PDB file of C-alpha atoms and ligand atoms in Angstrom:
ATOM      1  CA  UNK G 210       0.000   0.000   0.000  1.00 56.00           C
ATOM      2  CA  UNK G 211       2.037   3.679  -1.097  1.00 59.00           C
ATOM      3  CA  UNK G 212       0.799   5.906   1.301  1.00 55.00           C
ATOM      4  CA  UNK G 213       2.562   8.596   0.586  1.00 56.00           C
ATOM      5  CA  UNK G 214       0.368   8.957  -2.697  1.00 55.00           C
ATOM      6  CA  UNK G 215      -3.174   8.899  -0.773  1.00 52.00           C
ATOM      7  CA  UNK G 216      -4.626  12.336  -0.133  1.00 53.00           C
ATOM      8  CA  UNK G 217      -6.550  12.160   2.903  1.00 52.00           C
ATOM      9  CA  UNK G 218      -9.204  14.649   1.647  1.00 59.00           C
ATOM     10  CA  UNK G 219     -10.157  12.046  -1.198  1.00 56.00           C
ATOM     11  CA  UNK G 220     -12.667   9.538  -0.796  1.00 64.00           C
ATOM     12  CA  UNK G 221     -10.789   6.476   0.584  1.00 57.00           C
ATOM     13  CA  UNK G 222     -12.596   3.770  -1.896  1.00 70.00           C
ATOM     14  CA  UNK G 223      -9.563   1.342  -1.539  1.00 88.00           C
ATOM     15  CA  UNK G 224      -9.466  -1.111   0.846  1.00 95.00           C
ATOM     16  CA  UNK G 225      -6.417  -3.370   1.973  1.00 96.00           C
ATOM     17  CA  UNK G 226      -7.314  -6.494   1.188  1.00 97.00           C
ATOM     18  CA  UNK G 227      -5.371  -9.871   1.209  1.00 97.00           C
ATOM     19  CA  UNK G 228      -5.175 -11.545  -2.272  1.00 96.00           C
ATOM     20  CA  UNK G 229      -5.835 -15.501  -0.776  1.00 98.00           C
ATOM     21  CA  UNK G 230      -9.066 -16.500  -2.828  1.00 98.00           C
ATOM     22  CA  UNK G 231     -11.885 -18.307  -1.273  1.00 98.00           C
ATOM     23  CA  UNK G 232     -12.156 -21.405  -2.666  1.00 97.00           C
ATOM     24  CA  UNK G 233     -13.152 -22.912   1.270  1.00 96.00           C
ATOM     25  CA  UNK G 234     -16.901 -24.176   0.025  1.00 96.00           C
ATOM     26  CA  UNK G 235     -15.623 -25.803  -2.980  1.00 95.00           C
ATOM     27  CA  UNK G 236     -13.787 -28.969  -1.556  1.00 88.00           C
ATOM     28  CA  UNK G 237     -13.409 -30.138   1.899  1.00 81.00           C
ATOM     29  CA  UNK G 238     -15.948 -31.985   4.237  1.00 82.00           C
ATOM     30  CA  UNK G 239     -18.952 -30.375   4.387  1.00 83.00           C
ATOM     31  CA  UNK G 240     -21.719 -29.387   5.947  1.00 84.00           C
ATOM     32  CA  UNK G 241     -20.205 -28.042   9.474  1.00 89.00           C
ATOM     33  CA  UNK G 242     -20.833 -25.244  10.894  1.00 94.00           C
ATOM     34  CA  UNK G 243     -19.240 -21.674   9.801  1.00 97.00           C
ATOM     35  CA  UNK G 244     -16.674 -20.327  12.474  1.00 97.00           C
ATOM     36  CA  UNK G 245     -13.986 -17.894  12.039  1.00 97.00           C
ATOM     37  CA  UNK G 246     -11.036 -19.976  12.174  1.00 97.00           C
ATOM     38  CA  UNK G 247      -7.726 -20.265  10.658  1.00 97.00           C
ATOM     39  CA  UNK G 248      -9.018 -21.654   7.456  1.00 96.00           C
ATOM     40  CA  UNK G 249     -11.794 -18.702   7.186  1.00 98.00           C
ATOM     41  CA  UNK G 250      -8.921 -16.195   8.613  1.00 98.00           C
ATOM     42  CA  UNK G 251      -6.770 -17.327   5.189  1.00 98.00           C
ATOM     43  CA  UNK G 252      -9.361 -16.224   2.576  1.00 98.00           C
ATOM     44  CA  UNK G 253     -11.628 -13.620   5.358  1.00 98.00           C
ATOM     45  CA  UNK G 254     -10.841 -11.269   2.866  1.00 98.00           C
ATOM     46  CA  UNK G 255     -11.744 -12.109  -0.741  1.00 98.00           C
ATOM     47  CA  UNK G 256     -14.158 -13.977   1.054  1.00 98.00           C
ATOM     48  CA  UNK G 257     -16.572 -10.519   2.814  1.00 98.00           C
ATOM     49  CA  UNK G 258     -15.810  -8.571  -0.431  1.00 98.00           C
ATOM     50  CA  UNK G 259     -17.305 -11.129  -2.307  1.00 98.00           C
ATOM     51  CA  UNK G 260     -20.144 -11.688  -0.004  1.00 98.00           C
ATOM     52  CA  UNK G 261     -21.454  -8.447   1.250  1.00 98.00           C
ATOM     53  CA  UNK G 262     -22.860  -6.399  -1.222  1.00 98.00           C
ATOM     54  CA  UNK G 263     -21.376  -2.763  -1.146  1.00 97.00           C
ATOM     55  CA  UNK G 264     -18.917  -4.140   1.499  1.00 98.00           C
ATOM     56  CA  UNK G 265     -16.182  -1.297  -0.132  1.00 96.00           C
ATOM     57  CA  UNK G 266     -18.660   1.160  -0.112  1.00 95.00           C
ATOM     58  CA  UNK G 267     -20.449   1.059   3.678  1.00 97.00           C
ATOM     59  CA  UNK G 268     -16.400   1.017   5.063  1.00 97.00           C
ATOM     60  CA  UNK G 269     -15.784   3.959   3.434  1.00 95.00           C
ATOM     61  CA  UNK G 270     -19.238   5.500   4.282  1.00 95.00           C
ATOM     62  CA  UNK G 271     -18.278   4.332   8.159  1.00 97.00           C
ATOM     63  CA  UNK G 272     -14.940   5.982   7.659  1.00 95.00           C
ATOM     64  CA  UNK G 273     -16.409   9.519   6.842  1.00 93.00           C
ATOM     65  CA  UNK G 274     -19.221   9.315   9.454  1.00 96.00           C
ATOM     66  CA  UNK G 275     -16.139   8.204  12.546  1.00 97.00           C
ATOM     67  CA  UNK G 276     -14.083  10.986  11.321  1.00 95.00           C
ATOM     68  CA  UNK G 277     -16.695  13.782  11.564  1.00 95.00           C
ATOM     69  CA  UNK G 278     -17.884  12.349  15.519  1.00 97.00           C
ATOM     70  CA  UNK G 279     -14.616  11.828  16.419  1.00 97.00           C
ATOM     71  CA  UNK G 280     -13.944  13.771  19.230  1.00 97.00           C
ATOM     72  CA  UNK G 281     -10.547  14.171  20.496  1.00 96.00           C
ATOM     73  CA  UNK G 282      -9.132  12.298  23.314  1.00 97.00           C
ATOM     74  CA  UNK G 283     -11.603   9.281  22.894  1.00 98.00           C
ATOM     75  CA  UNK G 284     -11.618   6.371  21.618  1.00 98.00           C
ATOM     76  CA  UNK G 285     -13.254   4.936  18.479  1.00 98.00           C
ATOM     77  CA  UNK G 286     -13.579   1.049  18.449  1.00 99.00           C
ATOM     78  CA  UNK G 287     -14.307  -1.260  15.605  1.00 99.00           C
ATOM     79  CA  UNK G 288     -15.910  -4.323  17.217  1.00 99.00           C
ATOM     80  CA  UNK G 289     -15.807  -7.633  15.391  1.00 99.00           C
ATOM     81  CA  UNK G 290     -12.978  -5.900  13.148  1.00 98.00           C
ATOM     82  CA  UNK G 291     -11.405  -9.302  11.870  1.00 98.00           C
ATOM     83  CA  UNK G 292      -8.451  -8.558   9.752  1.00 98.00           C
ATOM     84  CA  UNK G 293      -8.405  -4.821  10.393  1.00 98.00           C
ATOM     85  CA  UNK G 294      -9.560  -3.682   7.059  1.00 98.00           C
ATOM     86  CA  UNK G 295     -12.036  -0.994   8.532  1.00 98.00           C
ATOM     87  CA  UNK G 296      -9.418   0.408  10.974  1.00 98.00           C
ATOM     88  CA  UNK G 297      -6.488   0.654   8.411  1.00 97.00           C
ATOM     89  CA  UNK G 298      -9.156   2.388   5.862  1.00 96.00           C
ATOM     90  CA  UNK G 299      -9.735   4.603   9.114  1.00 96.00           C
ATOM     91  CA  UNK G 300      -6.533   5.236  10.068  1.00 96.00           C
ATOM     92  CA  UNK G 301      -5.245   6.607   6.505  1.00 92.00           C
ATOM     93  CA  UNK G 302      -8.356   8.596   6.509  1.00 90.00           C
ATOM     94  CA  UNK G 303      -8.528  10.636  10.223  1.00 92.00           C
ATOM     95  CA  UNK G 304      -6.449  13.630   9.615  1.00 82.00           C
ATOM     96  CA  UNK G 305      -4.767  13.860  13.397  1.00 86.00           C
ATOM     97  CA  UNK G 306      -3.742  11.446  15.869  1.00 93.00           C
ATOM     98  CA  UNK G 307      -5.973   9.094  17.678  1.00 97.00           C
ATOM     99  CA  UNK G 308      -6.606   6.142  19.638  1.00 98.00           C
ATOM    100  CA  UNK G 309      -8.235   3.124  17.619  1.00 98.00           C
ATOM    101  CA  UNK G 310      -9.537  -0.086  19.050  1.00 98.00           C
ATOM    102  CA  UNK G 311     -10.441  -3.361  17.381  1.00 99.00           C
ATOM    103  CA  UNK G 312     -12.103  -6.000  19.475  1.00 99.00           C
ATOM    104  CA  UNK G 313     -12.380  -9.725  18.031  1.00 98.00           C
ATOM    105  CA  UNK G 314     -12.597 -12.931  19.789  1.00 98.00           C
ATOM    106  CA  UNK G 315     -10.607 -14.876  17.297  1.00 98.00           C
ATOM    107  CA  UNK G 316      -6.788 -14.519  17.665  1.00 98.00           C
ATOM    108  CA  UNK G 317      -5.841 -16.021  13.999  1.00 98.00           C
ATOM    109  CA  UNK G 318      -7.996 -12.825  12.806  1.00 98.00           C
ATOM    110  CA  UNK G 319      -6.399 -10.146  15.082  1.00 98.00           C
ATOM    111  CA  UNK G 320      -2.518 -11.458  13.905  1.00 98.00           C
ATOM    112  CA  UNK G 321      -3.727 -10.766  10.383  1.00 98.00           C
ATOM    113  CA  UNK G 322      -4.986  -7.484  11.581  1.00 98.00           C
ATOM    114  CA  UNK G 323      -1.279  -6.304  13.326  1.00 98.00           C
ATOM    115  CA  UNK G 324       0.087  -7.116  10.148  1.00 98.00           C
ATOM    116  CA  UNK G 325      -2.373  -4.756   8.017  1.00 98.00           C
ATOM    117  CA  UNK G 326      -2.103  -2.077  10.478  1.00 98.00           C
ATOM    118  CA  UNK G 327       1.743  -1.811  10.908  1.00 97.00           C
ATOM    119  CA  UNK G 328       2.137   1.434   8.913  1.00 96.00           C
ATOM    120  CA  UNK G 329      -0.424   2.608  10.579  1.00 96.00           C
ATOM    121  CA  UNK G 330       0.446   2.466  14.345  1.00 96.00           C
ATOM    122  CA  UNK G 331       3.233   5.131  12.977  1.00 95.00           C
ATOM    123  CA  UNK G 332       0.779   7.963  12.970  1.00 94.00           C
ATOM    124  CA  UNK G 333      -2.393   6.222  15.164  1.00 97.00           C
ATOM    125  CA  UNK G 334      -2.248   4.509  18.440  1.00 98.00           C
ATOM    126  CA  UNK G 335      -3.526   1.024  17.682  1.00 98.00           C
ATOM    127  CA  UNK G 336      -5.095  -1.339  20.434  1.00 98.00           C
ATOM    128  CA  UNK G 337      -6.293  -5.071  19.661  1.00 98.00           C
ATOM    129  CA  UNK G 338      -8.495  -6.766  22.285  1.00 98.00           C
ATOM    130  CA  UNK G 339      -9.320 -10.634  22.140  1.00 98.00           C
ATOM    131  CA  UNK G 340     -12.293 -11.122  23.255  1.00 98.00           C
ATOM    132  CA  UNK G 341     -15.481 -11.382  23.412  1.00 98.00           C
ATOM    133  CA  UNK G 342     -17.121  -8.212  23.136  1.00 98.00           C
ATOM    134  CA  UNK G 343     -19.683  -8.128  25.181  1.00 98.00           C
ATOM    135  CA  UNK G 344     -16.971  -9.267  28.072  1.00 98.00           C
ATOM    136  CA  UNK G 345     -15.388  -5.757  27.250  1.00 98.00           C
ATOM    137  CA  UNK G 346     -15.743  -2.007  28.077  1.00 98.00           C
ATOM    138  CA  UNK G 347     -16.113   0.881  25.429  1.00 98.00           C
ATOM    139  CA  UNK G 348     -15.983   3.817  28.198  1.00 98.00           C
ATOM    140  CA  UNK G 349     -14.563   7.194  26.295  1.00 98.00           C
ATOM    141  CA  UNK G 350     -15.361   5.919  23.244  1.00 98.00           C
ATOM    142  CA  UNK G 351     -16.949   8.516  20.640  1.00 98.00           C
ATOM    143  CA  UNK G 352     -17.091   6.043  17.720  1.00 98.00           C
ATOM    144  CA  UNK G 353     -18.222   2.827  17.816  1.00 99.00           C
ATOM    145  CA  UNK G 354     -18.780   0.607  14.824  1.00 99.00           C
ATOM    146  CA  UNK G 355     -19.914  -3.285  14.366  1.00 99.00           C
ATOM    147  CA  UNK G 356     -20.251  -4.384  11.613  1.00 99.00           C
ATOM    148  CA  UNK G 357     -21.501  -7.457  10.129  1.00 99.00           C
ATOM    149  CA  UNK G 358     -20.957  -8.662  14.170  1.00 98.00           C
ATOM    150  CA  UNK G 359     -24.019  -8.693  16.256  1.00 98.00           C
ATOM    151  CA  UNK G 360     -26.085 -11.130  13.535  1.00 98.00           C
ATOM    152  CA  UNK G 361     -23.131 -13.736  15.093  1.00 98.00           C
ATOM    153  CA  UNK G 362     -23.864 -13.444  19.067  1.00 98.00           C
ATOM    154  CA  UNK G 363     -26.770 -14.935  20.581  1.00 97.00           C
ATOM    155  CA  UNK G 364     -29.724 -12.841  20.902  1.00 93.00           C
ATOM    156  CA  UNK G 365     -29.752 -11.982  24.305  1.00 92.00           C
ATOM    157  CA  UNK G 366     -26.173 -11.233  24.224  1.00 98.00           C
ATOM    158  CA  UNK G 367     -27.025  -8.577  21.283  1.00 98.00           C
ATOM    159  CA  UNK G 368     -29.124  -5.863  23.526  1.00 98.00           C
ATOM    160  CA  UNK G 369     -26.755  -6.418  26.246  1.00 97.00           C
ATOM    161  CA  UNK G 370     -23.911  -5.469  24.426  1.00 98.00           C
ATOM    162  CA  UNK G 371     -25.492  -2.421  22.473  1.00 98.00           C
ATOM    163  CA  UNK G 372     -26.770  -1.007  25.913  1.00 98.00           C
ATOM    164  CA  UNK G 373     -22.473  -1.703  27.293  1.00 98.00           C
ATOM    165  CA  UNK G 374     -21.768   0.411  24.041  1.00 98.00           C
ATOM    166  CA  UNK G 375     -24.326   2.962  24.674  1.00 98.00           C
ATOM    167  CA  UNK G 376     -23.518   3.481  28.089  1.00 98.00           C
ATOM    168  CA  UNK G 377     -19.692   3.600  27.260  1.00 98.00           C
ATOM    169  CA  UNK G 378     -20.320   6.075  24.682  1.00 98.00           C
ATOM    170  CA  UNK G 379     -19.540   9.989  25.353  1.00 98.00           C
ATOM    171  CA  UNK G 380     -22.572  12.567  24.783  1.00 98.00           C
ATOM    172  CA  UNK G 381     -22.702  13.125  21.065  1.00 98.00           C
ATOM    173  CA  UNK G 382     -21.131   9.868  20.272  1.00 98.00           C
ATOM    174  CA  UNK G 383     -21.679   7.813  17.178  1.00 98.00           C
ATOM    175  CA  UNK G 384     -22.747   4.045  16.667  1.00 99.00           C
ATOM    176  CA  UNK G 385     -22.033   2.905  12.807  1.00 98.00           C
ATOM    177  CA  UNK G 386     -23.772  -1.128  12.313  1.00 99.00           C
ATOM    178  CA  UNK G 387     -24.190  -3.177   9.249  1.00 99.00           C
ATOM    179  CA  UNK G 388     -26.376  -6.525   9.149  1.00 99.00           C
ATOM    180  CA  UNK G 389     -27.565  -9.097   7.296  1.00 99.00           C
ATOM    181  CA  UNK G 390     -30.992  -8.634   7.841  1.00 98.00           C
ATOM    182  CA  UNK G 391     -34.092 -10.858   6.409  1.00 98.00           C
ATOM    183  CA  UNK G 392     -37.717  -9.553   5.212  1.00 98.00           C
ATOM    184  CA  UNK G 393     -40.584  -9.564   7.415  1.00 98.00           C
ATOM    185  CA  UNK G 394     -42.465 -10.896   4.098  1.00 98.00           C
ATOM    186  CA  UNK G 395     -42.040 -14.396   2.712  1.00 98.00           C
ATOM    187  CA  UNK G 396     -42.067 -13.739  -0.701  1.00 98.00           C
ATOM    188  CA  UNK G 397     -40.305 -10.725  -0.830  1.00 98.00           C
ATOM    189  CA  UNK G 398     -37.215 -12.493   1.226  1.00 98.00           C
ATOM    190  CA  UNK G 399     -37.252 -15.650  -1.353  1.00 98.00           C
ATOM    191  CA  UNK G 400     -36.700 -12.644  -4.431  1.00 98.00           C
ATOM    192  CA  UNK G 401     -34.321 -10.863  -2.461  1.00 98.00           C
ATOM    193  CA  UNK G 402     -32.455 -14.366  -1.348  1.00 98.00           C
ATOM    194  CA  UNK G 403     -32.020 -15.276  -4.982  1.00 98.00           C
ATOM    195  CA  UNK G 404     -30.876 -11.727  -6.274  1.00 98.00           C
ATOM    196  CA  UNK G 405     -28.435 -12.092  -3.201  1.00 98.00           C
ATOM    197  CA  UNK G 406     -27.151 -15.471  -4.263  1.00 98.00           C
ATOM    198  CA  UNK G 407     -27.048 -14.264  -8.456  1.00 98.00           C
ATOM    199  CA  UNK G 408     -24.687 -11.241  -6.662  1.00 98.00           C
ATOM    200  CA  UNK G 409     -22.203 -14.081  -5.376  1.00 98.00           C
ATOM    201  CA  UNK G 410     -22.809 -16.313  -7.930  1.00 98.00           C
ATOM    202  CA  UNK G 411     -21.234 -12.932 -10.343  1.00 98.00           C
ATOM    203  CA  UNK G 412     -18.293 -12.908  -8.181  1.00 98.00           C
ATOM    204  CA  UNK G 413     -17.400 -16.402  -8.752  1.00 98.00           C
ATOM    205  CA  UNK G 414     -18.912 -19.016  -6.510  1.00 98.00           C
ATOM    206  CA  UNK G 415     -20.507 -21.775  -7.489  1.00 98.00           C
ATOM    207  CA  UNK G 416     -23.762 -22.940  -6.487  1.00 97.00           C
ATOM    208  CA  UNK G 417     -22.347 -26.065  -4.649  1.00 97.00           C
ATOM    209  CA  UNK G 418     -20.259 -23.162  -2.639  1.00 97.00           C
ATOM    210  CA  UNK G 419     -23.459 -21.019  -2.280  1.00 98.00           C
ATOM    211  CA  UNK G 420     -25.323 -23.667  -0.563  1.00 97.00           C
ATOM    212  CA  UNK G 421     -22.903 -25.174   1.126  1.00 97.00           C
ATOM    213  CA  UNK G 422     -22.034 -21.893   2.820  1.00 97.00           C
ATOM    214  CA  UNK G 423     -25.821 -21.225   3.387  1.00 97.00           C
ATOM    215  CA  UNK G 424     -25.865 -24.551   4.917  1.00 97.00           C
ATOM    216  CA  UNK G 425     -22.706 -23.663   7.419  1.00 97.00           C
ATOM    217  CA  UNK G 426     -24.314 -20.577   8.634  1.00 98.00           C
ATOM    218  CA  UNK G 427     -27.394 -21.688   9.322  1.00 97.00           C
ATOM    219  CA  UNK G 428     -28.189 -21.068  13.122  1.00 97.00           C
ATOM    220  CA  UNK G 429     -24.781 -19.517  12.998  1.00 98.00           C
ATOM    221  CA  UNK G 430     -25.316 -16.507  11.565  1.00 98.00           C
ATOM    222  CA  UNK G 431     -29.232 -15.582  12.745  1.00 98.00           C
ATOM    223  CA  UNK G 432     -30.263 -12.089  10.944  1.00 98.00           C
ATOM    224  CA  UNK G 433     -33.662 -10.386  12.475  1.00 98.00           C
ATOM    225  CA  UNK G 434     -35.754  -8.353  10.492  1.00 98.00           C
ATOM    226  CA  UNK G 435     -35.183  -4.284  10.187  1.00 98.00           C
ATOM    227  CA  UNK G 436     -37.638  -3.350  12.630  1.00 98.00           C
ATOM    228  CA  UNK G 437     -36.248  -5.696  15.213  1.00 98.00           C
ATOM    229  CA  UNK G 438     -32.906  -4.332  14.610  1.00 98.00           C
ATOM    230  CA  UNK G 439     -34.104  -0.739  15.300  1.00 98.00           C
ATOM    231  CA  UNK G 440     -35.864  -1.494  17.929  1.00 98.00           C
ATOM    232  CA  UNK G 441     -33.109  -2.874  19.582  1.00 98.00           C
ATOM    233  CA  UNK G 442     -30.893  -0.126  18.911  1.00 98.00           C
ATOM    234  CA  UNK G 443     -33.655   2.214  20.262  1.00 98.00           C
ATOM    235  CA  UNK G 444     -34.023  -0.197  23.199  1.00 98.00           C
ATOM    236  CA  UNK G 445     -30.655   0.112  24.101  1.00 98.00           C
ATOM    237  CA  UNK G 446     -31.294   3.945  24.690  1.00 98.00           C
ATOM    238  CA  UNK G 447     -30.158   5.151  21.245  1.00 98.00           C
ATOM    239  CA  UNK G 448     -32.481   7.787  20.765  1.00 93.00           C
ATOM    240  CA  UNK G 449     -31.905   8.801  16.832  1.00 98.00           C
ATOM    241  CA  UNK G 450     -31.564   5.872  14.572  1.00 98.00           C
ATOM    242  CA  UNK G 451     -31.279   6.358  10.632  1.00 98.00           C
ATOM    243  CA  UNK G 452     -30.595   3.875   7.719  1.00 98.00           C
ATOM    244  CA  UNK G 453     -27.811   4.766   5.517  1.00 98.00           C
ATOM    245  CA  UNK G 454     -27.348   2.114   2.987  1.00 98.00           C
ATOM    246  CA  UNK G 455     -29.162  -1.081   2.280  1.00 98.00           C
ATOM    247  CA  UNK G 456     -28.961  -3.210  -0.907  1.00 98.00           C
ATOM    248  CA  UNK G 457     -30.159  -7.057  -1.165  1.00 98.00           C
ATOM    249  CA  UNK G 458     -30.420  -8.042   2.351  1.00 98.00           C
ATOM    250  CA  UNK G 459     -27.592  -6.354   3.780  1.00 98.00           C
ATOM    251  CA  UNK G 460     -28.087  -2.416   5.614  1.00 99.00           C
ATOM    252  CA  UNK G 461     -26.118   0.241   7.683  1.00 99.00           C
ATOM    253  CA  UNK G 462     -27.702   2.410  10.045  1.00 98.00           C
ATOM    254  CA  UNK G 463     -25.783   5.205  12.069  1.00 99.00           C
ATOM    255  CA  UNK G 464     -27.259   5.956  16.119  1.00 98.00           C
ATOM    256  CA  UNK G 465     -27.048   8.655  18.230  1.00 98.00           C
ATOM    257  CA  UNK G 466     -25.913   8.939  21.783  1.00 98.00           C
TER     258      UNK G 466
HETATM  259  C1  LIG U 628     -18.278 -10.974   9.353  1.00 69.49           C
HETATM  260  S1  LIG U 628     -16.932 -10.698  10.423  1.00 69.49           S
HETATM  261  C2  LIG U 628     -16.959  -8.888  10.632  1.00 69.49           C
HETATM  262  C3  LIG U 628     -16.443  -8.174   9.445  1.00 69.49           C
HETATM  263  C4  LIG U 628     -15.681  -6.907   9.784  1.00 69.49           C
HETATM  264  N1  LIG U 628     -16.425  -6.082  10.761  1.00 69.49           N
HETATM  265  C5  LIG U 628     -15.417  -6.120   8.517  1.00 69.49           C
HETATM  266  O1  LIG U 628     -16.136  -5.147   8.281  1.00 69.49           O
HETATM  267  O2  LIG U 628     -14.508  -6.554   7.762  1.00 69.49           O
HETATM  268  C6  LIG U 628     -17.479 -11.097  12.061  1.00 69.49           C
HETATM  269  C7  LIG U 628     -16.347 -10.963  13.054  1.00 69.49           C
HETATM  270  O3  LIG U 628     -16.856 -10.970  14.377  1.00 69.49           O
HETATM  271  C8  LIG U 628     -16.013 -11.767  15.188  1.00 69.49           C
HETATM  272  N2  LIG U 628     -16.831 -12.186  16.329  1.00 69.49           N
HETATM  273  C9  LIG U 628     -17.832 -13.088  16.350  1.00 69.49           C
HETATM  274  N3  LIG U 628     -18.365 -13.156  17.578  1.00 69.49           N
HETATM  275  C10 LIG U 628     -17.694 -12.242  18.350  1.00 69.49           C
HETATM  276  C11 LIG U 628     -17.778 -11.831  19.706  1.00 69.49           C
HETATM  277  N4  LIG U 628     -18.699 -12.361  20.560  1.00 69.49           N
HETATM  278  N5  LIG U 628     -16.935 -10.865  20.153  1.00 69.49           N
HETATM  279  C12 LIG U 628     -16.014 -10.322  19.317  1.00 69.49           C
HETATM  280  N6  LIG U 628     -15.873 -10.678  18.012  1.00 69.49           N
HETATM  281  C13 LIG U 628     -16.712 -11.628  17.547  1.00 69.49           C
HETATM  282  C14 LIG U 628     -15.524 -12.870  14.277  1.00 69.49           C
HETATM  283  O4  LIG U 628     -14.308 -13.461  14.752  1.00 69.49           O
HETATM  284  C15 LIG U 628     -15.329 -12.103  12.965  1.00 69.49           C
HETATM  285  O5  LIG U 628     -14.012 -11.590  12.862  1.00 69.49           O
HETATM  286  O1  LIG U 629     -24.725 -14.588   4.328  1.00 69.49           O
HETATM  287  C1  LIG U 629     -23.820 -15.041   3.621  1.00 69.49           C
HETATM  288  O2  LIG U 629     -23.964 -15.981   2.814  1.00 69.49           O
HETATM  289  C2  LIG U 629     -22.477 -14.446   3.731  1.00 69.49           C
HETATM  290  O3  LIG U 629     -21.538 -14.907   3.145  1.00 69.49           O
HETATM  291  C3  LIG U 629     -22.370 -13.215   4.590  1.00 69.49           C
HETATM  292  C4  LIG U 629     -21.176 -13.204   5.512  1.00 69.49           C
HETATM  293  C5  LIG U 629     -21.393 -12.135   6.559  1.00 69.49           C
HETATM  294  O4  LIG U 629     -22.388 -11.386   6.487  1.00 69.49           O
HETATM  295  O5  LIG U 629     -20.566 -12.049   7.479  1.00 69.49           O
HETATM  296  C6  LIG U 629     -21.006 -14.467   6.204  1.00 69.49           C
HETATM  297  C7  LIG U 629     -19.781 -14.930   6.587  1.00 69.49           C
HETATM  298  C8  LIG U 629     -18.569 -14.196   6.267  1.00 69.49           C
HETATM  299  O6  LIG U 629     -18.179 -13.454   7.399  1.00 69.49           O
HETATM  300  C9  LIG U 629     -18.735 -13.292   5.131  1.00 69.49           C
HETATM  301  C10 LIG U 629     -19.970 -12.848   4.772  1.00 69.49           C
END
């Protein structure tokens, strides 16, 4: 990555991604269940770009929103942040100094993610937590973002943790999440579903790979419906929630503090 040639007033579309194709679904032993581990950490890369839809485009939409509620002296913390791909975006982005966080609770991810953000811990200072995130504290944080996170934790475990990340916030602080969310209507989820799977199947995977993954994440990965989502957010004492970007059956939504 030549940093030296990236302007930070430009809009930062390119990500650092690791070229290891996924290629996981289309061999192997299968079905068992989907779990981040060393295998997933190889390919985590190719793999999410190729998955979510606008992936490139929500982490540079969540870099813009955390550097205009940054405030100084905080902290801004990327939970779930796997290979550090959002916080290296971030950190060639944010014009002055500051402290980023990335919690994840699988250590093959966070070794790839001190490796991406190397450079970067020369202008920012860079903290990684292993953990589980709910287990951890986001006190004088002003940015918080999760995504593609919370549709993994149990559901109880979900409000708990956005109402730890709402207390921990400072007044005026700034929750960015992205889910994979499913329609409250039957028919309309089977349309969006297949226009979801035609949107992998154009960047590459097979159908055997497409169902076997669907197969791995079943009760793995459990998305709720919009409303529910909001709701929780709201719940959590949030108390101005907007959408931001939504295409297939993935969204973004920004919350205030
Ligand atoms: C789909 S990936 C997130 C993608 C990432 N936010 C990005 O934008 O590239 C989900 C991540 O959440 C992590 N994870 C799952 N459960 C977790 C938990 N309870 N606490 C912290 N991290 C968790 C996984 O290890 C994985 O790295
Ligand atoms: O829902 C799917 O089929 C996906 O591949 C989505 C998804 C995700 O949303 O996190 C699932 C697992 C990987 O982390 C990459 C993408």
């Amino acid at each position: 990555m030549n940093y030296d040639k990236l302007d930070p007033e430009l809009y930062p579309t390119k990500l650092y991604l690791s070229p290891e194709k996924d290629k996981l679904f289309e061999k192997g032993v299968w079905p068992k269940p989907f779990a981040f581990n060393q295998d997933v950490v190889n390919v985590f890369d190719n793999m999410i770009s190729r998955s979510v839809p606008l992936y490139q485009e929500v982490l540079t939409c969540a870099a813009h929103w955390a550097r205009e509620y940054y405030q100084p002296g905080t902290r801004i913390i990327d939970v779930g942040c796997s290979t550090g791909t959002f916080l290296e975006l971030l950190g060639r982005f944010l014009k002055q100094n500051a402290t980023l966080v990335g919690i994840d609770n699988s250590q093959p991810m966070l070794e790839k993610a001190e490796q991406k953000l190397v450079q970067i811990k020369q202008i920012h200072q860079i903290e990684f937590i292993c953990d589980k995130a709910e287990n951890c504290s986001f006190e004088n944080s002003s940015v918080v973002v999760i995504n593609y996170t919370l549709q993994f934790l149990p559901l109880q475990v979900r409000q708990l943790l956005l109402r730890t990340i709402y207390e921990g916030l400072v007044p005026g602080g700034l929750l960015f999440v992205s889910e994979k969310v499913k329609s409250p209507y039957p028919q309309f989820q089977e349309t969006i579903t297949r226009h979801y799977e035609a949107f992998k199947a154009h960047n590459g995977y097979a159908r055997t790979e497409i169902e076997r993954k669907k197969e791995a994440l079943e009760n793995v990965l459990v998305p709720l419906t919009e409303a529910q989502q909001v709701q929780m957010l709201y719940d959590s004492g949030f108390n101005q929630v907007d959408s931001l970007i939504k295409l297939h059956n993935f969204i973004s939504w920004v919350a205030l503090k």
